[in-house]
CSV table of C-alpha atoms and ligand atoms in Angstrom, one decimal:
chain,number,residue,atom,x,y,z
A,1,UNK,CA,-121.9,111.0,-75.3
A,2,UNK,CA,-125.4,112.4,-74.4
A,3,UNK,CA,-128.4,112.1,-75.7
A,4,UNK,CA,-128.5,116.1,-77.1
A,5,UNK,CA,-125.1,114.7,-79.4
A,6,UNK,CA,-126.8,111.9,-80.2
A,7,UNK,CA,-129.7,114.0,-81.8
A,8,UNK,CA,-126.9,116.4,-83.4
A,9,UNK,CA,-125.7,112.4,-84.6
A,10,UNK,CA,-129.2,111.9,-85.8
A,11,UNK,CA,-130.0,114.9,-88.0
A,12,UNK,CA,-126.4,113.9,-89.7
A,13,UNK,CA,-127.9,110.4,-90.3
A,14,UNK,CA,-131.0,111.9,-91.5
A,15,UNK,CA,-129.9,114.6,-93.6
A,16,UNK,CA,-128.4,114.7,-97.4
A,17,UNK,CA,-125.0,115.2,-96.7
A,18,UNK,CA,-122.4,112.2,-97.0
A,19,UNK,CA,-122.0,110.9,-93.6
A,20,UNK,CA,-118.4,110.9,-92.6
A,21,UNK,CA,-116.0,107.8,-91.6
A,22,UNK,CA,-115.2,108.9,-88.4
A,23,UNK,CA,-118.8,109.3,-87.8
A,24,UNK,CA,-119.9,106.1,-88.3
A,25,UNK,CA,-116.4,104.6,-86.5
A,26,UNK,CA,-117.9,106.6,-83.6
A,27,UNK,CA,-121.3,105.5,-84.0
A,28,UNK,CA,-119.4,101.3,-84.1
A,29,UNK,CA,-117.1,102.1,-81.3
A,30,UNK,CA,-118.6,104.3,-78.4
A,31,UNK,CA,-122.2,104.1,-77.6
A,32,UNK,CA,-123.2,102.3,-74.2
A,33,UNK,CA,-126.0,100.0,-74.0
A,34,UNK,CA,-128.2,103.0,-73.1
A,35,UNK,CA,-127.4,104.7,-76.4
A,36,UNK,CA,-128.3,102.2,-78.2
A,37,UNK,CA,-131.6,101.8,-76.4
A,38,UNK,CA,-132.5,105.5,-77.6
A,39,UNK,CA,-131.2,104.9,-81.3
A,40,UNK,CA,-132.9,101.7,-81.8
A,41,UNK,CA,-136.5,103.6,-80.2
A,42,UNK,CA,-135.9,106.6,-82.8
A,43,UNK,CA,-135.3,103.6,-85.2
A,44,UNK,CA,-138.3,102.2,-84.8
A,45,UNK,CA,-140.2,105.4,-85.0
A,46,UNK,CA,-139.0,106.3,-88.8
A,47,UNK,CA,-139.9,102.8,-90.0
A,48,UNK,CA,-143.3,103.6,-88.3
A,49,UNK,CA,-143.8,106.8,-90.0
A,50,UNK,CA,-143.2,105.0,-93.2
A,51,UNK,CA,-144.9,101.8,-92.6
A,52,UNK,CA,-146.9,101.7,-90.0
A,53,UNK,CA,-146.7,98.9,-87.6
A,54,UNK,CA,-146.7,96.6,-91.0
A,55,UNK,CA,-144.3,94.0,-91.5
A,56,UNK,CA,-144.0,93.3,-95.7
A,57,UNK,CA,-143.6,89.4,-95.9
A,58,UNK,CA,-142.2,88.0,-99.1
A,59,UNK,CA,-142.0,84.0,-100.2
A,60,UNK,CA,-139.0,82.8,-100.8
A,61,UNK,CA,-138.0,79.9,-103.0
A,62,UNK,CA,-134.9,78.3,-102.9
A,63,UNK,CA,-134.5,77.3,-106.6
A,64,UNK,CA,-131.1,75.4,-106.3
A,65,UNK,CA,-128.5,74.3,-104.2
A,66,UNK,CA,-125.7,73.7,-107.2
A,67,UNK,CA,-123.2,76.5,-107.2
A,68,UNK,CA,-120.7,77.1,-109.2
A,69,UNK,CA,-118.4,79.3,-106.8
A,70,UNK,CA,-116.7,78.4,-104.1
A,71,UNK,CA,-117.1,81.5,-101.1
A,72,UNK,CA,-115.5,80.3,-98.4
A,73,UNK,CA,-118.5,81.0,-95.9
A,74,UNK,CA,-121.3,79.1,-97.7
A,75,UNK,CA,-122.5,75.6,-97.1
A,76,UNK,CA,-123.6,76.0,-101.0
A,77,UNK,CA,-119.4,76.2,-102.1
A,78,UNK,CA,-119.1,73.5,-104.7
A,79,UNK,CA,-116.2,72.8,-102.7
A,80,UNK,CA,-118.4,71.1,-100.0
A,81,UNK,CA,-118.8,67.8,-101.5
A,82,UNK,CA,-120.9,67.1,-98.0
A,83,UNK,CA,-123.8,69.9,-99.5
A,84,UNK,CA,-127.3,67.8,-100.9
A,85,UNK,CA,-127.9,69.1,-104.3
A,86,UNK,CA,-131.2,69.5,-106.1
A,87,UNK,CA,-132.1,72.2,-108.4
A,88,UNK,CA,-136.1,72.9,-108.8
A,89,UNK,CA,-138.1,73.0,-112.3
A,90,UNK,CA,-140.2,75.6,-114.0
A,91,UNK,CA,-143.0,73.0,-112.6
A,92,UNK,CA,-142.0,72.9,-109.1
A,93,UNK,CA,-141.3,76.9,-109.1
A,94,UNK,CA,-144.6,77.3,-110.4
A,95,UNK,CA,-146.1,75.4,-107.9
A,96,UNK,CA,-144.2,77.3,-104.9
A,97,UNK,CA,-145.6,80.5,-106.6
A,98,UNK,CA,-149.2,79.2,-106.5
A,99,UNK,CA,-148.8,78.1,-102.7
A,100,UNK,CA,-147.7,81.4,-102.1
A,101,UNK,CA,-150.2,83.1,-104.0
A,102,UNK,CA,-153.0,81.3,-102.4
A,103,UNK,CA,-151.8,82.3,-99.2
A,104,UNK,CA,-151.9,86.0,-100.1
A,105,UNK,CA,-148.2,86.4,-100.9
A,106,UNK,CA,-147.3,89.4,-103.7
A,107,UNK,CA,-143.9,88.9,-104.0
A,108,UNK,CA,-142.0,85.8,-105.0
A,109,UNK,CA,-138.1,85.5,-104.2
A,110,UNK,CA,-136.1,83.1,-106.2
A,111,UNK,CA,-132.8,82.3,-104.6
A,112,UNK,CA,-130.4,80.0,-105.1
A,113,UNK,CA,-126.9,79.3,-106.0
A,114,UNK,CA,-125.1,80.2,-109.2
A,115,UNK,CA,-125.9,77.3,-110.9
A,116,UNK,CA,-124.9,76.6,-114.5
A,117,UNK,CA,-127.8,74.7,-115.4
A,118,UNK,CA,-130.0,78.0,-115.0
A,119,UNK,CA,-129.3,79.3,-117.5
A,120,UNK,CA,-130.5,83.0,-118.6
A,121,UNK,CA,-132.3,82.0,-120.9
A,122,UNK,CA,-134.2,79.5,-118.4
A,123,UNK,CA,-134.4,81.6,-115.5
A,124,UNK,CA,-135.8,84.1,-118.0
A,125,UNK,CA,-138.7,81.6,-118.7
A,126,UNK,CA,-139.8,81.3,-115.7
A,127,UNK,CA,-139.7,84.7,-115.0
A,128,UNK,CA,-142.1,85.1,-117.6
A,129,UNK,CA,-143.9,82.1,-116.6
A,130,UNK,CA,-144.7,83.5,-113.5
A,131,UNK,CA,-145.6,87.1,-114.2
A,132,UNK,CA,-148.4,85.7,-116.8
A,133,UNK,CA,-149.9,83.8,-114.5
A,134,UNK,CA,-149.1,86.4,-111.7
A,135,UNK,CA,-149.1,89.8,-113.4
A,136,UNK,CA,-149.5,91.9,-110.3
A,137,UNK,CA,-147.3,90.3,-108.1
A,138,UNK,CA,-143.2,91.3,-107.9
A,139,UNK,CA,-140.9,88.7,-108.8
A,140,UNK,CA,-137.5,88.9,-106.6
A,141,UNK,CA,-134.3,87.2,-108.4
A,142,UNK,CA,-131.1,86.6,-105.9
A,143,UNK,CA,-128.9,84.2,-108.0
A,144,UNK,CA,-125.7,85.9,-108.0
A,145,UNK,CA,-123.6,87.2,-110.6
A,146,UNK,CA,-124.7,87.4,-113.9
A,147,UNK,CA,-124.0,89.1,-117.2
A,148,UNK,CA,-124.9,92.5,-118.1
A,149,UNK,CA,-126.9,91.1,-121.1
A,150,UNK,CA,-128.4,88.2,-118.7
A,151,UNK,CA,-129.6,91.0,-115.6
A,152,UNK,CA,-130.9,92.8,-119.0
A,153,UNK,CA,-132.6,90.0,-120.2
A,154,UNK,CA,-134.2,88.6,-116.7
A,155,UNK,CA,-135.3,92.4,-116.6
A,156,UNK,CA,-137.2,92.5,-120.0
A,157,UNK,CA,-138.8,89.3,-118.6
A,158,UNK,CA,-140.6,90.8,-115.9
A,159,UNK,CA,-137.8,90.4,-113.2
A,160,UNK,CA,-138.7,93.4,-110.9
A,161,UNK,CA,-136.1,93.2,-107.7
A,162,UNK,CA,-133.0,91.5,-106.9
A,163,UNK,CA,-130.8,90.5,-104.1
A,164,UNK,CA,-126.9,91.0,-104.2
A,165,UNK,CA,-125.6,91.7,-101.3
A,166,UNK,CA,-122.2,92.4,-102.0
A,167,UNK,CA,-120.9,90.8,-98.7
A,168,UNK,CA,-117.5,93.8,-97.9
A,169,UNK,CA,-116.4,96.9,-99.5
A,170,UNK,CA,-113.0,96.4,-98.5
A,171,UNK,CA,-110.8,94.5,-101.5
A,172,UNK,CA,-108.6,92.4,-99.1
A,173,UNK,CA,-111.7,91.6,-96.9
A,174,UNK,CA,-113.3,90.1,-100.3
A,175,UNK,CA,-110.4,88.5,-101.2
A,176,UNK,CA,-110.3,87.0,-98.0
A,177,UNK,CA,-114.1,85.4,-98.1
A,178,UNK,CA,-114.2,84.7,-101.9
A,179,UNK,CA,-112.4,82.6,-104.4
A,180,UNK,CA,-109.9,84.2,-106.9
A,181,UNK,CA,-112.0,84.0,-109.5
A,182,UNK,CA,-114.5,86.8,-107.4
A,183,UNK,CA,-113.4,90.5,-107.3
A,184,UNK,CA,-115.0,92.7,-105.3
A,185,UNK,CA,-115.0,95.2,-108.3
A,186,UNK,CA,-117.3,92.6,-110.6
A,187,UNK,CA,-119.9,92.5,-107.2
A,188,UNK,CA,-120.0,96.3,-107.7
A,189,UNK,CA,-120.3,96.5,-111.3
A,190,UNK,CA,-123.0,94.6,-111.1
A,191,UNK,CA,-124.6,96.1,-108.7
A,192,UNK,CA,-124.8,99.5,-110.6
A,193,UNK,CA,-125.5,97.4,-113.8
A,194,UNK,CA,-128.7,96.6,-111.9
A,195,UNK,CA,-129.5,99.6,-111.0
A,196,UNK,CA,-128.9,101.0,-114.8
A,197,UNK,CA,-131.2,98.6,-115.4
A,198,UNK,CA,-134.2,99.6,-113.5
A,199,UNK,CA,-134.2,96.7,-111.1
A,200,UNK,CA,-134.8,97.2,-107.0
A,201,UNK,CA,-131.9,96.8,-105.8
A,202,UNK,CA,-130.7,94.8,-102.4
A,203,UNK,CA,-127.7,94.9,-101.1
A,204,UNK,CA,-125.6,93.9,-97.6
A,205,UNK,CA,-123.7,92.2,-95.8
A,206,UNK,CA,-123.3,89.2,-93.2
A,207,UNK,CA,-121.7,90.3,-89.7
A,208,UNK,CA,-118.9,89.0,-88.0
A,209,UNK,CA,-118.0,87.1,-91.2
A,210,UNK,CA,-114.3,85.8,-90.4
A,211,UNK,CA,-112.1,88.8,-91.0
A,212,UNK,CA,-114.3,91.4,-90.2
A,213,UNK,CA,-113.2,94.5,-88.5
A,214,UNK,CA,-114.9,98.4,-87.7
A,215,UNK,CA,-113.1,99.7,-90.3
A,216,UNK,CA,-114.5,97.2,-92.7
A,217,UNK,CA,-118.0,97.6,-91.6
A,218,UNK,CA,-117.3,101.6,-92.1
A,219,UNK,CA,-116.4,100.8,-95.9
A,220,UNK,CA,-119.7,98.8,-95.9
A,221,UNK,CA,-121.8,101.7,-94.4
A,222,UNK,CA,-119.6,104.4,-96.7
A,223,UNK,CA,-120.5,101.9,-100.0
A,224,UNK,CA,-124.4,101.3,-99.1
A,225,UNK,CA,-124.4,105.1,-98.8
A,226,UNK,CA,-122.7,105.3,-102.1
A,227,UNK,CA,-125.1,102.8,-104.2
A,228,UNK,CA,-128.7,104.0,-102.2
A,229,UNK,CA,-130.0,100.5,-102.4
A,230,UNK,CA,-133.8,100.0,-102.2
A,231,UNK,CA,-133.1,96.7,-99.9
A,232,UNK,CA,-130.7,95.9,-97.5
A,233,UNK,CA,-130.2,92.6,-96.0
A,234,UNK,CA,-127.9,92.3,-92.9
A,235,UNK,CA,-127.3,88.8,-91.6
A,236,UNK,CA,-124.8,87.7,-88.7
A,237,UNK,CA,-122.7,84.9,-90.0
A,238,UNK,CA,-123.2,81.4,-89.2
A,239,UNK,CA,-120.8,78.9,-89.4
A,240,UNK,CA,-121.5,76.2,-92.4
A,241,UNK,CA,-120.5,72.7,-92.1
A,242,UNK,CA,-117.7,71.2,-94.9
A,243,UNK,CA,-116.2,75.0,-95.5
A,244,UNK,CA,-113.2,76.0,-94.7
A,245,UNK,CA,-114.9,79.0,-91.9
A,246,UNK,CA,-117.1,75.9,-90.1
A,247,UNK,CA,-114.8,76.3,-86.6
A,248,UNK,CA,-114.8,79.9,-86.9
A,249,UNK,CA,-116.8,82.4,-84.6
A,250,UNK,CA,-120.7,83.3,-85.5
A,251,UNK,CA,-121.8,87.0,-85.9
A,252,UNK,CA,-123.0,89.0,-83.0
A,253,UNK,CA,-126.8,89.3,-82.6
A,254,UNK,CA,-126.1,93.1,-81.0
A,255,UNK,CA,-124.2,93.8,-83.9
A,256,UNK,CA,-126.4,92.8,-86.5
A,257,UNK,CA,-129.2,94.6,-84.4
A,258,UNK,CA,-127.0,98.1,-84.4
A,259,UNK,CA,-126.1,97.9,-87.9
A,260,UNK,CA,-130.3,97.4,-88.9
A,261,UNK,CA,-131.0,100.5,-86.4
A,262,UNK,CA,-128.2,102.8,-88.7
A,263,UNK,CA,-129.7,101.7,-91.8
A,264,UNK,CA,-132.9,102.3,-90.8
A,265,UNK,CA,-131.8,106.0,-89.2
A,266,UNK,CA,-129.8,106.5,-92.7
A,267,UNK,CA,-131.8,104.9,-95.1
A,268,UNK,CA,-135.9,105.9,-94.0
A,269,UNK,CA,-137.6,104.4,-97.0
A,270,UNK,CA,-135.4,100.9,-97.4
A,271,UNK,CA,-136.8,97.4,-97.3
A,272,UNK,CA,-134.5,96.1,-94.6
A,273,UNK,CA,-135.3,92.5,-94.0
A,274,UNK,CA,-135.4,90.5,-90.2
A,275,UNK,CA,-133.4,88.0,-91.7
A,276,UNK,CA,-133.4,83.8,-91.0
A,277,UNK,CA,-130.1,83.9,-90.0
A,278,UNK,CA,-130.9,86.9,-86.8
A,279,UNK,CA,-134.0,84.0,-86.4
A,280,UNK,CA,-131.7,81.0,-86.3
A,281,UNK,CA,-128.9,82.2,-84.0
A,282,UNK,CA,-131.4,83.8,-81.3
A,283,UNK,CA,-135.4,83.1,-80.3
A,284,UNK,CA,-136.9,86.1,-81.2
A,285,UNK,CA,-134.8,87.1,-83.4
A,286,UNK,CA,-137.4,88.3,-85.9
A,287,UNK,CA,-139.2,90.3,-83.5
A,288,UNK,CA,-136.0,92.1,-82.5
A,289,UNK,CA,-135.0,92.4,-85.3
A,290,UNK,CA,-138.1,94.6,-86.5
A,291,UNK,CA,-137.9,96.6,-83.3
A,292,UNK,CA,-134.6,97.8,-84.5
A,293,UNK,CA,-135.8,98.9,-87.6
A,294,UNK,CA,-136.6,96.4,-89.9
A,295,UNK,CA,-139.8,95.8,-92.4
A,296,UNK,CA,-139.7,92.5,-94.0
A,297,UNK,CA,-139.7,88.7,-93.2
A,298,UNK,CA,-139.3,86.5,-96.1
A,299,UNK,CA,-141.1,82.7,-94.9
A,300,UNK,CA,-139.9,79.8,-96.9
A,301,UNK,CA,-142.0,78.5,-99.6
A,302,UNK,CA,-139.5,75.9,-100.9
A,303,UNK,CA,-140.8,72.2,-101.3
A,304,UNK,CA,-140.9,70.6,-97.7
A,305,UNK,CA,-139.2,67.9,-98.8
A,306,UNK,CA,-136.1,69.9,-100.0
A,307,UNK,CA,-136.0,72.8,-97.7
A,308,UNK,CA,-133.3,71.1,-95.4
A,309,UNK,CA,-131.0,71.1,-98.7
A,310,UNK,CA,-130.2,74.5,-99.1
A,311,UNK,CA,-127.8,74.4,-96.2
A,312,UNK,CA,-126.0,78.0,-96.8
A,313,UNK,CA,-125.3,77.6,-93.0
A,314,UNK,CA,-125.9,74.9,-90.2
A,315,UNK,CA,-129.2,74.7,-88.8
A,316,UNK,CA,-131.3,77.1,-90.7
A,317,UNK,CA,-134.8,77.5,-89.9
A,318,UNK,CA,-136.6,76.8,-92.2
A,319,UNK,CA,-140.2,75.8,-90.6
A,320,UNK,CA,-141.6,77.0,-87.4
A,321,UNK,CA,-142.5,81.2,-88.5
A,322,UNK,CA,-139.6,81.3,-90.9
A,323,UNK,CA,-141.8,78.9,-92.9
A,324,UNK,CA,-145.1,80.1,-95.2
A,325,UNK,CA,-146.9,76.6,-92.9
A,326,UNK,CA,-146.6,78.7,-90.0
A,327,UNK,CA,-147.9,82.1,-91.2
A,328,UNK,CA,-150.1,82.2,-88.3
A,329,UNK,CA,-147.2,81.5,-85.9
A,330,UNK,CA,-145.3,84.8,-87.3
A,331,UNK,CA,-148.7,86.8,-87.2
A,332,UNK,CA,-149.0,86.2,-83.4
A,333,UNK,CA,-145.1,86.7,-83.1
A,334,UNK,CA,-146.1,90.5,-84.6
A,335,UNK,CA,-149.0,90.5,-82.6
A,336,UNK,CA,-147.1,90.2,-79.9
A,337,UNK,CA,-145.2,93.7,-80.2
A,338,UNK,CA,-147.8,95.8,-81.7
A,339,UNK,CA,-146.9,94.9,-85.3
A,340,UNK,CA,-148.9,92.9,-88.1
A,341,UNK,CA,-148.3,91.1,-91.7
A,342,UNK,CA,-148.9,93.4,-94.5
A,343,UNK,CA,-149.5,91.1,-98.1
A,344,UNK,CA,-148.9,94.3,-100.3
A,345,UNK,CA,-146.0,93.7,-103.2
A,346,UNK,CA,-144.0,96.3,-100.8
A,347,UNK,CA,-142.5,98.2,-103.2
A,348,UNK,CA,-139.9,100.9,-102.8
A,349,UNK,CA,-141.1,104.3,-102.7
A,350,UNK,CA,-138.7,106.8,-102.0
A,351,UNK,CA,-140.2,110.8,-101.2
B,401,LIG,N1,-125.7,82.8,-104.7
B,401,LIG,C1,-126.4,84.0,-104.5
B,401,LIG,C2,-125.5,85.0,-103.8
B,401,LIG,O1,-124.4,84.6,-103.4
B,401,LIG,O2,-125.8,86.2,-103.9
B,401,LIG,C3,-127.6,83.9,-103.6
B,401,LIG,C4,-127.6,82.8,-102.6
B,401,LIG,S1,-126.5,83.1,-101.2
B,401,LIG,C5,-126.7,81.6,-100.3
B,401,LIG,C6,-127.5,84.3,-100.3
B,401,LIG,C7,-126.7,84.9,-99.1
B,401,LIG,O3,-126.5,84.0,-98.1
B,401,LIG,C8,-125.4,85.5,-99.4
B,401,LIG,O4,-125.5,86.8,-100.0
B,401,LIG,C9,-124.7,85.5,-98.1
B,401,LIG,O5,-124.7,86.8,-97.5
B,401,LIG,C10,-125.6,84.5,-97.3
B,401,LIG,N2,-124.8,83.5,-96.6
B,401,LIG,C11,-124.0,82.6,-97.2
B,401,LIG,N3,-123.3,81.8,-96.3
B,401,LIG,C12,-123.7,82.3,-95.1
B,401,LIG,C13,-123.3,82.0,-93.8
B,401,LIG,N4,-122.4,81.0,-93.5
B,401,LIG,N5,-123.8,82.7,-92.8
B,401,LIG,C14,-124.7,83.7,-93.0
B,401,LIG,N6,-125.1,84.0,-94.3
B,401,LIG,C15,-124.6,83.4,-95.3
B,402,LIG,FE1,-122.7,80.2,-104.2
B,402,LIG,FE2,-124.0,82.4,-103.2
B,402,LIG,FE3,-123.0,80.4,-101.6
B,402,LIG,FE4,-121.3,82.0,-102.9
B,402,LIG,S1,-122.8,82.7,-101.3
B,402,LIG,S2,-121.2,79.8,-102.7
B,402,LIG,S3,-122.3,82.4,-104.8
B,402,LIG,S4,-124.6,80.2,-103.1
């Protein structure tokens, strides 16, 4: 292909119209090194007209490692009777909020399994905990599945984002990561229920999670177009200790690269985060990952003493610039390609 197709390729990324299947196969499937070079560089440029050479950093606190599902990816599955559990208090939330805060952080992220024991009602608490002493600040929920009266009520408690990403489009593909008791129908519905519900909504995917095929990552691209998140979170997969996928294959690093440069080409104004797991499976994997496109790095705020705990996969990082300790770390990493930490809440703003 050359580079004057590629542009044609561009303005149907850019545009309004619903981009077609065989489109993005073609996009997956035939672009040399090269091509990807250019995409990536034009990429780079729409998240700089948007955001400037800013990089939106959000704190992120792993409230508990009990989970009540069983996805056959995650360290977390309350099959893997190898996982550490704790679960944090409203204290210990409260006090990963204030470190944050002092630090200049405007957005906490709560994350952690689906854990019975935080409850609605609970988690709804400390929502509102945190946004009286906080009011300004944006409070993030990613904590899985939930009732449309429980999204409703974390909502009326000042909840202002959350994180879902709803992992494949394709039915047998979910079936294939996910216990029986998951459908990839509920993931949806809740999705929209979120939306519906005024929330920011994040959505994605892992890549090269066992299974995984083009056509399955078209049905991803096709469904993200379908929902408009405001977020996007695209992670490789890494294998996780005690589950059933531990001896399978991690994601590709090129892959997960590619797919942030799309979203970015597709989706202009979305929060697209350099995630941990790009930073765990390759050194500079946050930097590359913003010079593909993305806008956010989410440094762990979680107690210190905990923080190896939350084992989703094997060796997360979880200090180092991935951690809130090493803020100065990340800000030279930035530094280093022309970029810098912005402290705003990061909103969405769409034109
Ligand atoms: N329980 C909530 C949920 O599932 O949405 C939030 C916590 S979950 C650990 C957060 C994300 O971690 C999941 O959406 C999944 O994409 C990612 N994850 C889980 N296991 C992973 C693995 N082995 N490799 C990479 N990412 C993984
Ligand atoms: Fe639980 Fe989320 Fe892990 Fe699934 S991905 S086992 S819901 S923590």
């Amino acid at each position: 292909m050359g580079f004057d197709d590629l542009d044609a390729v561009l303005a149907l990324l850019s545009g309004k119209e619903t981009v077609k299947e065989k489109v993005w196969e073609m996009l997956l499937l035939s672009l040399d090194k090269e091509e990807w070079e250019y995409l990536s560089v034009r990429a780079r440029e729409v998240a700089q007209a948007r955001f400037g050479k800013s990089v939106y950093v959000r704190a992120l606190v792993e409230i508990s490692s009990y989970c009540r599902n069983n996805c056959r990816y995650c360290g977390l599955r309350c099959g893997n009777s190898g996982a550490v559990r704790y679960r944090l208090d409203m204290q210990q939330i409260l006090d990963c909020c204030r470190e944050a805060a002092a630090l200049g952080f405007n957005t906490f992220v709560l994350q952690g399994g689906e854990d019975s024991r935080q409850s609605d009602e609970w988690l709804a608490g400390v929502v509102a905990a945190i946004k009286s002493e906080f009011p300004e600040k944006a409070v993030t929920l990613s904590v899985g599945e939930r009732s449309s009266m429980g999204y409703a009520l974390l909502r009326s408690a000042g909840a202002d984002r959350y994180l879902l990403r709803h992992e494949t489009a394709d039915e047998a593909h979910y079936a294939f990561l996910h216990p029986q008791t998951m459908s990839v129908a509920n993931r949806k519905q809740c999705l929209y229920e979120l939306k519906r519900l005024g929330y920011q909504v994040g959505s994605g995917i892992m890549v090269g999670s066992p299974g995984q095929g083009v056509r399955h990552l078209v049905a991803d691209l096709m469904f993200l177009d379908e929902l408009q998140p405001q977020m996007i979170g695209i992670g490789p997969f890494i294998p996780a200790t005690g589950t059933p996928f531990a001896g399978e294959e991690k994601g590709s690093v090129e892959m997960t690269l590619r797919l942030i440069t799309l979203l970015r080409l597709r989706f202009p104004n979305a929060l697209i985060p350099a995630t941990t797991a790009l930073a765990t499976l390759c050194d500079g994997g946050t930097e590359r990952g913003i010079l593909a496109g993305a806008n956010v790095v989410m440094p762990n705020v979680t107690p210190l003493d905990l923080r190896d705990k939350y084992t989703i996969y094997d060796n997360k990082k979880s200090n180092g610039s991935e951690s809130v300790e090493q803020l100065s770390l990340l800000e030279e990493k930035l530094r280093g390609i022309g970029y810098h930490i912005d402290y705003g809440r990061g909103d969405y703003k769409g034109l």
